[in-house]
Amino acid sequence: MSFPESSSRPYEECGVFGVWGVPNAAALTALGLHALQHRGQEAAGIVSFDGEVFHQHKALGLVGDVFGNQDVIAGLPGEAAIGHNRYGTTGGTHVRNVQPIYADYAFGGLAVAHNGNLTNAATLRKALVQRGCIFHSTMDTEVIVHLIAISLYDTVIERLMDAAKKIKGAYSLITLTPDNGMLGMRDPLGVRPLVLGRMPGHDREKGGWVLASETCALDIIGAEYVRDIEPGEIVVINSEGVKSLWPFGDVGRRFCIFEYIYFARPDSVLEGQSVYEVRTRIGSELARESGVEADVVVPVPDSGVPSAIGYAHESGLPYEMGIVRNHYVGRTFIQPTDQIRNLGVKMKHSANKAVLEGRRVILVDDSIVRGTTSRKIVDMVRAAGAKEVHMRITSPPTRHPCFYGIDTPSEKHLLAARHSLEEMCRAINADSLAFISFDGLYRALGHQGRPVENHTNCDACFSGDYPITLVDKDGRLIQQ
C-alpha cells in the first residue's frame, strides 16, 4: 500500500453495496454505487448471481461511465448482486485491482467487495505466497480470498469466520455465495461503516435486503434503513432471513471520526447520528472556540458547507457562497505542465468576487493535509479582493497518517506534523488559523469532551492513538 505524493486531501478508499432477493439487482446496485460515488471515483464493479451462474462487469471510471449502458446491466441478471466503488492510490489504478473479486472454489463461486485496509496484509501475503498461493492483484482484499481457500473448515461461513480471525485492520465487506446468500461483516472495532436496509413490499422470506456503506445509498433505491451492522458482526442474508454471527465477541467500538467530518455524504446517518447535524454542531463549536471579528463566513465546498452554516449561526455573521465549486472536474484531468498543474485549484474552485471583495472573510474547511490546497484557496480569496482571510478547520490538526483505509500522506508530508500553528498559518498565507479542539469535536458528537477511556471513535490521524495493531506499518501494500 502506498500513498500518492501529490495528495493534498484525504481520500476514502471505497464504497460497498449489495442487494439480495430483489428483481433487477444489478440495476439497483448501480444506483447504490452512484450514491456512494464520493467514496471512490477511479473504478466500479458489480457481480450478480442468477441462481445458477455468477456474472460480473468492472472497469475504470465513474459509475455512470461503467454502467451507463443498458446492455451492461442486462448482462448482469439475477436477484442478488454486490458492487464496489474504488479510489485508487499510486501504482494501483489497474483493472486487476477493481472489485468485487470473484473466485471459483471447490465448494462453488464467491464474490467479495471490501472497504478498508488490513494492517497485516503484507505479512499474510508473504506467508500465502510461500505456501503456493498465486496473487493476481496488489489489493489486500485478495488475501481474504486466499485465506478462505486454504481454510480447513467445511462451510463458506466457517471459512469466512476462520479468515476473519486471521486478519487485522479496519474493514467492512460484503460477500455473495450460491448457497449461503449474501454476507456482510464489519471489523471488530467497527472502524469502517456498513448498514442494513430493507426494500419495501418484500416478505422476510422472499428477500429484499440491502447492505451499504452509507444510508444515502439506501435512499436512492427507496430502501428503509434498518440498523447499522455492529462491530465484529457477520450477517448472513438468505431465504431464511437475516442471521447474526459474532466470531470476535464484544471488544468495543472505534468508529472513524473522520467519516463525520469529511467522508460521508451529509444526508447519511452514521451510528445513529445525522452527518449534516454533526457537521453543523462542529461549526458551532468552532465559532465558540475561535471566534474572530469578520464580515462573512464562507465555506470551502462541499464538505465545509454544513459546518460554515453552524459557524455563521453561532457567530451571528452572514453566510455566503464566496467560493463556487465546479463539480465536473475529475481527478484524471490531464495536467501536462507545472504551470497548468498549479492552476488545478482554479479548475475545481472559483472565487465569487461580489461576496469577497473588501470584506474580512472566515473560510471554513474540513482539514489541512499538506497545506498546498489551503494556500491556493487563501490566495484565490485574497486575489478576489478580501481584506482579511481567517481559516477555520473543522478537525484537529492531522499529524499522523491513517493505516485503516484512508489515503493520507506519510507523516513527513503532513503540514501539522512538522510545523507549529503559527508556522502553518504563515504557510497557507492566512491572517489567522484555528482548528477545532478534541473536546469541541467530541461535544459535537454528543459527548462532554474527548473520552479518556473507552473511546467511541478512532481519531488516530489526529492523536496518533492507533487502536488496531500496525503489523505492516513499514511494509504496506496498495490499498484497494
mmCIF file of C-alpha atoms in Angstrom, residues 57-320:
data_model
loop_
_atom_site.group_PDB
_atom_site.id
_atom_site.type_symbol
_atom_site.label_atom_id
_atom_site.label_comp_id
_atom_site.label_asym_id
_atom_site.label_seq_id
_atom_site.Cartn_x
_atom_site.Cartn_y
_atom_site.Cartn_z
ATOM 1 C CA HIS A 57 -18.569 -6.423 -15.048
ATOM 2 C CA LYS A 58 -15.974 -3.969 -13.783
ATOM 3 C CA ALA A 59 -13.904 -1.197 -15.319
ATOM 4 C CA LEU A 60 -12.029 2.007 -14.620
ATOM 5 C CA GLY A 61 -14.166 5.146 -14.485
ATOM 6 C CA LEU A 62 -17.178 6.621 -12.742
ATOM 7 C CA VAL A 63 -20.294 4.546 -12.122
ATOM 8 C CA GLY A 64 -22.144 6.320 -14.927
ATOM 9 C CA ASP A 65 -19.331 5.510 -17.344
ATOM 10 C CA VAL A 66 -19.046 1.860 -16.316
ATOM 11 C CA PHE A 67 -22.773 1.036 -16.004
ATOM 12 C CA GLY A 68 -24.454 3.724 -18.091
ATOM 13 C CA ASN A 69 -25.080 1.289 -20.948
ATOM 14 C CA GLN A 70 -28.287 -0.708 -20.504
ATOM 15 C CA ASP A 71 -26.702 -3.667 -22.288
ATOM 16 C CA VAL A 72 -24.143 -3.894 -19.491
ATOM 17 C CA ILE A 73 -26.869 -4.090 -16.843
ATOM 18 C CA ALA A 74 -28.769 -6.633 -18.963
ATOM 19 C CA GLY A 75 -25.654 -8.798 -18.876
ATOM 20 C CA LEU A 76 -25.845 -8.946 -15.067
ATOM 21 C CA PRO A 77 -29.068 -10.902 -14.439
ATOM 22 C CA GLY A 78 -30.294 -12.183 -11.106
ATOM 23 C CA GLU A 79 -31.935 -11.175 -7.853
ATOM 24 C CA ALA A 80 -28.642 -10.845 -5.953
ATOM 25 C CA ALA A 81 -25.707 -8.549 -6.642
ATOM 26 C CA ILE A 82 -22.840 -6.794 -4.878
ATOM 27 C CA GLY A 83 -20.887 -3.763 -6.056
ATOM 28 C CA HIS A 84 -17.847 -1.679 -5.262
ATOM 29 C CA ASN A 85 -16.524 1.838 -5.870
ATOM 30 C CA ARG A 86 -12.785 2.227 -5.731
ATOM 31 C CA TYR A 87 -10.467 5.104 -5.008
ATOM 32 C CA GLY A 88 -7.013 4.074 -6.176
ATOM 33 C CA THR A 89 -3.558 5.058 -4.984
ATOM 34 C CA THR A 90 -0.290 5.393 -6.862
ATOM 35 C CA GLY A 91 0.502 2.289 -8.882
ATOM 36 C CA GLY A 92 -2.883 0.772 -8.180
ATOM 37 C CA THR A 93 -5.113 2.068 -10.961
ATOM 38 C CA HIS A 94 -5.427 -1.147 -12.965
ATOM 39 C CA VAL A 95 -8.410 -3.279 -13.929
ATOM 40 C CA ARG A 96 -6.867 -6.162 -11.979
ATOM 41 C CA ASN A 97 -7.390 -4.097 -8.819
ATOM 42 C CA VAL A 98 -11.062 -3.364 -9.466
ATOM 43 C CA GLN A 99 -13.569 -5.088 -7.199
ATOM 44 C CA PRO A 100 -15.622 -7.119 -6.440
ATOM 45 C CA ILE A 101 -13.198 -10.033 -6.610
ATOM 46 C CA TYR A 102 -14.752 -13.279 -7.861
ATOM 47 C CA ALA A 103 -13.203 -16.695 -7.242
ATOM 48 C CA ASP A 104 -14.169 -20.286 -8.056
ATOM 49 C CA TYR A 105 -13.592 -22.584 -5.116
ATOM 50 C CA ALA A 106 -14.100 -26.322 -4.722
ATOM 51 C CA PHE A 107 -17.329 -25.508 -2.888
ATOM 52 C CA GLY A 108 -18.509 -23.088 -5.589
ATOM 53 C CA GLY A 109 -18.169 -19.429 -6.510
ATOM 54 C CA LEU A 110 -17.748 -16.488 -4.147
ATOM 55 C CA ALA A 111 -17.535 -12.735 -4.737
ATOM 56 C CA VAL A 112 -16.082 -10.202 -2.260
ATOM 57 C CA ALA A 113 -16.374 -6.412 -2.082
ATOM 58 C CA HIS A 114 -14.186 -4.811 0.588
ATOM 59 C CA ASN A 115 -13.780 -1.337 2.084
ATOM 60 C CA GLY A 116 -10.877 -0.525 4.347
ATOM 61 C CA ASN A 117 -7.367 -1.760 4.945
ATOM 62 C CA LEU A 118 -5.728 -4.798 6.501
ATOM 63 C CA THR A 119 -2.779 -3.876 8.696
ATOM 64 C CA ASN A 120 -1.226 -7.354 8.457
ATOM 65 C CA ALA A 121 -1.814 -7.879 4.721
ATOM 66 C CA ALA A 122 1.883 -7.902 3.782
ATOM 67 C CA THR A 123 2.702 -10.468 6.465
ATOM 68 C CA LEU A 124 -0.193 -12.699 5.439
ATOM 69 C CA ARG A 125 0.552 -12.288 1.741
ATOM 70 C CA LYS A 126 4.160 -13.364 2.202
ATOM 71 C CA ALA A 127 3.065 -16.483 4.082
ATOM 72 C CA LEU A 128 0.417 -17.308 1.465
ATOM 73 C CA VAL A 129 2.869 -16.916 -1.427
ATOM 74 C CA GLN A 130 5.336 -19.207 0.338
ATOM 75 C CA ARG A 131 2.513 -21.702 0.645
ATOM 76 C CA GLY A 132 1.952 -21.596 -3.119
ATOM 77 C CA CYS A 133 -0.920 -19.122 -3.468
ATOM 78 C CA ILE A 134 -0.798 -17.074 -6.659
ATOM 79 C CA PHE A 135 -1.906 -13.436 -6.433
ATOM 80 C CA HIS A 136 -3.373 -11.583 -9.407
ATOM 81 C CA SER A 137 -3.692 -8.128 -7.842
ATOM 82 C CA THR A 138 -1.990 -5.840 -5.334
ATOM 83 C CA MET A 139 -5.122 -5.483 -3.186
ATOM 84 C CA ASP A 140 -5.150 -6.724 0.383
ATOM 85 C CA THR A 141 -8.683 -7.951 -0.382
ATOM 86 C CA GLU A 142 -7.152 -10.872 -2.246
ATOM 87 C CA VAL A 143 -5.537 -12.008 0.987
ATOM 88 C CA ILE A 144 -9.048 -12.683 2.322
ATOM 89 C CA VAL A 145 -9.886 -14.686 -0.813
ATOM 90 C CA HIS A 146 -6.853 -16.940 -0.332
ATOM 91 C CA LEU A 147 -7.456 -17.365 3.401
ATOM 92 C CA ILE A 148 -10.952 -18.632 2.604
ATOM 93 C CA ALA A 149 -9.486 -21.024 0.014
ATOM 94 C CA ILE A 150 -6.949 -22.659 2.349
ATOM 95 C CA SER A 151 -9.239 -22.859 5.382
ATOM 96 C CA LEU A 152 -9.812 -26.415 6.604
ATOM 97 C CA TYR A 153 -13.402 -25.734 7.665
ATOM 98 C CA ASP A 154 -16.282 -27.166 5.659
ATOM 99 C CA THR A 155 -18.804 -24.384 5.093
ATOM 100 C CA VAL A 156 -18.312 -20.999 3.467
ATOM 101 C CA ILE A 157 -19.442 -19.224 6.615
ATOM 102 C CA GLU A 158 -16.997 -21.170 8.761
ATOM 103 C CA ARG A 159 -14.207 -20.433 6.289
ATOM 104 C CA LEU A 160 -15.040 -16.730 6.317
ATOM 105 C CA MET A 161 -15.031 -16.674 10.111
ATOM 106 C CA ASP A 162 -11.707 -18.515 10.088
ATOM 107 C CA ALA A 163 -10.244 -15.929 7.699
ATOM 108 C CA ALA A 164 -11.681 -13.065 9.771
ATOM 109 C CA LYS A 165 -9.817 -14.269 12.832
ATOM 110 C CA LYS A 166 -6.514 -14.146 10.954
ATOM 111 C CA ILE A 167 -6.790 -10.643 9.518
ATOM 112 C CA LYS A 168 -6.238 -7.400 11.384
ATOM 113 C CA GLY A 169 -7.383 -3.996 10.281
ATOM 114 C CA ALA A 170 -10.343 -1.734 9.684
ATOM 115 C CA TYR A 171 -12.819 -3.024 7.149
ATOM 116 C CA SER A 172 -16.343 -3.741 6.067
ATOM 117 C CA LEU A 173 -17.048 -6.313 3.412
ATOM 118 C CA ILE A 174 -19.898 -7.960 1.527
ATOM 119 C CA THR A 175 -19.713 -11.429 0.002
ATOM 120 C CA LEU A 176 -22.061 -13.249 -2.361
ATOM 121 C CA THR A 177 -22.312 -17.057 -2.393
ATOM 122 C CA PRO A 178 -24.570 -19.501 -4.245
ATOM 123 C CA ASP A 179 -25.710 -21.475 -1.187
ATOM 124 C CA ASN A 180 -25.438 -19.129 1.796
ATOM 125 C CA GLY A 181 -26.726 -15.936 0.194
ATOM 126 C CA MET A 182 -25.215 -12.520 0.907
ATOM 127 C CA LEU A 183 -22.941 -11.968 3.887
ATOM 128 C CA GLY A 184 -21.843 -8.678 5.448
ATOM 129 C CA MET A 185 -19.118 -8.123 8.035
ATOM 130 C CA ARG A 186 -17.514 -5.246 9.963
ATOM 131 C CA ASP A 187 -14.159 -5.308 11.697
ATOM 132 C CA PRO A 188 -14.188 -5.986 15.466
ATOM 133 C CA LEU A 189 -13.992 -2.251 16.338
ATOM 134 C CA GLY A 190 -16.390 -1.095 13.617
ATOM 135 C CA VAL A 191 -13.981 1.494 12.207
ATOM 136 C CA ARG A 192 -15.492 1.365 8.707
ATOM 137 C CA PRO A 193 -19.269 1.742 8.198
ATOM 138 C CA LEU A 194 -21.865 -0.768 6.985
ATOM 139 C CA VAL A 195 -25.657 -0.508 7.250
ATOM 140 C CA LEU A 196 -28.584 -2.866 6.704
ATOM 141 C CA GLY A 197 -31.716 -1.878 4.809
ATOM 142 C CA ARG A 198 -34.994 -3.357 3.517
ATOM 143 C CA MET A 199 -36.800 -2.889 0.247
ATOM 144 C CA PRO A 200 -40.482 -2.154 0.983
ATOM 145 C CA GLY A 201 -43.096 -4.681 -0.116
ATOM 146 C CA HIS A 202 -40.869 -7.728 0.318
ATOM 147 C CA ASP A 203 -41.631 -10.556 2.715
ATOM 148 C CA ARG A 204 -38.804 -11.561 5.011
ATOM 149 C CA GLU A 205 -38.621 -14.996 3.384
ATOM 150 C CA LYS A 206 -38.591 -13.532 -0.125
ATOM 151 C CA GLY A 207 -35.672 -11.214 0.283
ATOM 152 C CA GLY A 208 -35.455 -7.511 -0.271
ATOM 153 C CA TRP A 209 -32.368 -6.961 1.905
ATOM 154 C CA VAL A 210 -29.721 -4.318 1.255
ATOM 155 C CA LEU A 211 -26.202 -3.714 2.613
ATOM 156 C CA ALA A 212 -24.396 -0.424 2.011
ATOM 157 C CA SER A 213 -21.554 1.740 3.267
ATOM 158 C CA GLU A 214 -23.956 4.632 3.954
ATOM 159 C CA THR A 215 -27.674 5.248 4.321
ATOM 160 C CA CYS A 216 -27.686 7.653 1.346
ATOM 161 C CA ALA A 217 -27.313 4.564 -0.857
ATOM 162 C CA LEU A 218 -30.492 3.113 0.678
ATOM 163 C CA ASP A 219 -32.379 6.319 0.000
ATOM 164 C CA ILE A 220 -31.658 6.345 -3.724
ATOM 165 C CA ILE A 221 -33.390 2.973 -4.252
ATOM 166 C CA GLY A 222 -36.203 3.581 -1.774
ATOM 167 C CA ALA A 223 -34.922 1.122 0.828
ATOM 168 C CA GLU A 224 -35.695 1.550 4.519
ATOM 169 C CA TYR A 225 -32.832 1.857 6.980
ATOM 170 C CA VAL A 226 -32.986 -0.998 9.491
ATOM 171 C CA ARG A 227 -29.795 -0.639 11.546
ATOM 172 C CA ASP A 228 -26.019 -0.464 11.464
ATOM 173 C CA ILE A 229 -24.164 -3.734 11.277
ATOM 174 C CA GLU A 230 -22.492 -3.953 14.677
ATOM 175 C CA PRO A 231 -18.714 -4.003 15.169
ATOM 176 C CA GLY A 232 -17.450 -7.568 14.751
ATOM 177 C CA GLU A 233 -20.804 -8.796 13.457
ATOM 178 C CA ILE A 234 -21.326 -11.092 10.471
ATOM 179 C CA VAL A 235 -24.830 -11.026 8.989
ATOM 180 C CA VAL A 236 -25.976 -13.922 6.825
ATOM 181 C CA ILE A 237 -28.821 -12.964 4.468
ATOM 182 C CA ASN A 238 -30.716 -15.674 2.604
ATOM 183 C CA SER A 239 -34.210 -17.166 2.222
ATOM 184 C CA GLU A 240 -34.329 -17.739 5.980
ATOM 185 C CA GLY A 241 -33.975 -14.017 6.664
ATOM 186 C CA VAL A 242 -31.074 -12.358 8.497
ATOM 187 C CA LYS A 243 -28.911 -14.231 10.992
ATOM 188 C CA SER A 244 -26.073 -12.703 13.021
ATOM 189 C CA LEU A 245 -22.801 -14.355 13.994
ATOM 190 C CA TRP A 246 -20.245 -12.982 16.440
ATOM 191 C CA PRO A 247 -16.785 -14.513 15.877
ATOM 192 C CA PHE A 248 -14.924 -11.884 17.927
ATOM 193 C CA GLY A 249 -17.125 -11.154 20.923
ATOM 194 C CA ASP A 250 -17.534 -7.597 22.182
ATOM 195 C CA VAL A 251 -14.201 -5.736 22.047
ATOM 196 C CA GLY A 252 -15.562 -2.187 21.992
ATOM 197 C CA ARG A 253 -16.125 0.252 19.137
ATOM 198 C CA ARG A 254 -13.929 2.873 17.486
ATOM 199 C CA PHE A 255 -15.880 4.208 14.515
ATOM 200 C CA CYS A 256 -13.823 6.505 12.263
ATOM 201 C CA ILE A 257 -14.461 10.083 13.394
ATOM 202 C CA PHE A 258 -13.378 11.467 10.014
ATOM 203 C CA GLU A 259 -16.477 9.932 8.445
ATOM 204 C CA TYR A 260 -18.472 12.629 10.247
ATOM 205 C CA ILE A 261 -16.031 15.397 9.348
ATOM 206 C CA TYR A 262 -15.456 14.727 5.676
ATOM 207 C CA PHE A 263 -16.036 11.342 4.028
ATOM 208 C CA ALA A 264 -19.712 10.574 4.432
ATOM 209 C CA ARG A 265 -22.371 12.381 2.459
ATOM 210 C CA PRO A 266 -24.158 14.974 4.629
ATOM 211 C CA ASP A 267 -27.547 13.302 4.069
ATOM 212 C CA SER A 268 -26.325 9.997 5.538
ATOM 213 C CA VAL A 269 -26.939 8.738 9.068
ATOM 214 C CA LEU A 270 -23.958 7.031 10.696
ATOM 215 C CA GLU A 271 -24.076 5.224 14.023
ATOM 216 C CA GLY A 272 -27.476 6.813 14.658
ATOM 217 C CA GLN A 273 -26.331 10.387 14.018
ATOM 218 C CA SER A 274 -27.137 12.679 11.090
ATOM 219 C CA VAL A 275 -23.884 13.629 9.394
ATOM 220 C CA TYR A 276 -25.319 17.025 8.477
ATOM 221 C CA GLU A 277 -26.327 17.803 12.061
ATOM 222 C CA VAL A 278 -22.952 16.712 13.433
ATOM 223 C CA ARG A 279 -21.172 18.975 10.952
ATOM 224 C CA THR A 280 -23.321 21.980 11.813
ATOM 225 C CA ARG A 281 -22.640 21.385 15.516
ATOM 226 C CA ILE A 282 -18.906 21.180 14.753
ATOM 227 C CA GLY A 283 -19.182 24.599 13.114
ATOM 228 C CA SER A 284 -20.970 25.991 16.157
ATOM 229 C CA GLU A 285 -18.301 24.618 18.500
ATOM 230 C CA LEU A 286 -15.584 26.052 16.282
ATOM 231 C CA ALA A 287 -17.189 29.506 16.389
ATOM 232 C CA ARG A 288 -17.374 29.393 20.200
ATOM 233 C CA GLU A 289 -13.744 28.294 20.472
ATOM 234 C CA SER A 290 -12.089 30.537 17.899
ATOM 235 C CA GLY A 291 -14.327 33.443 17.005
ATOM 236 C CA VAL A 292 -12.747 36.414 15.241
ATOM 237 C CA GLU A 293 -14.020 39.768 14.029
ATOM 238 C CA ALA A 294 -15.090 39.368 10.424
ATOM 239 C CA ASP A 295 -17.745 40.302 7.891
ATOM 240 C CA VAL A 296 -18.724 36.991 6.321
ATOM 241 C CA VAL A 297 -18.452 33.216 6.752
ATOM 242 C CA VAL A 298 -17.567 31.306 3.567
ATOM 243 C CA PRO A 299 -17.393 27.504 3.218
ATOM 244 C CA VAL A 300 -14.820 25.667 1.149
ATOM 245 C CA PRO A 301 -17.286 23.475 -0.760
ATOM 246 C CA ASP A 302 -18.588 20.921 -0.430
ATOM 247 C CA SER A 303 -17.647 19.356 2.908
ATOM 248 C CA GLY A 304 -17.251 22.752 4.611
ATOM 249 C CA VAL A 305 -20.837 23.854 3.875
ATOM 250 C CA PRO A 306 -22.763 22.451 6.897
ATOM 251 C CA SER A 307 -20.052 23.496 9.345
ATOM 252 C CA ALA A 308 -19.926 27.001 7.863
ATOM 253 C CA ILE A 309 -23.700 27.235 8.358
ATOM 254 C CA GLY A 310 -23.241 26.258 12.005
ATOM 255 C CA TYR A 311 -20.360 28.701 12.416
ATOM 256 C CA ALA A 312 -22.362 31.570 10.890
ATOM 257 C CA HIS A 313 -25.415 30.838 13.053
ATOM 258 C CA GLU A 314 -23.367 30.721 16.249
ATOM 259 C CA SER A 315 -21.294 33.825 15.430
ATOM 260 C CA GLY A 316 -24.178 35.894 14.072
ATOM 261 C CA LEU A 317 -22.247 36.578 10.872
ATOM 262 C CA PRO A 318 -23.766 36.231 7.391
ATOM 263 C CA TYR A 319 -23.171 33.011 5.489
ATOM 264 C CA GLU A 320 -22.264 33.471 1.818
#
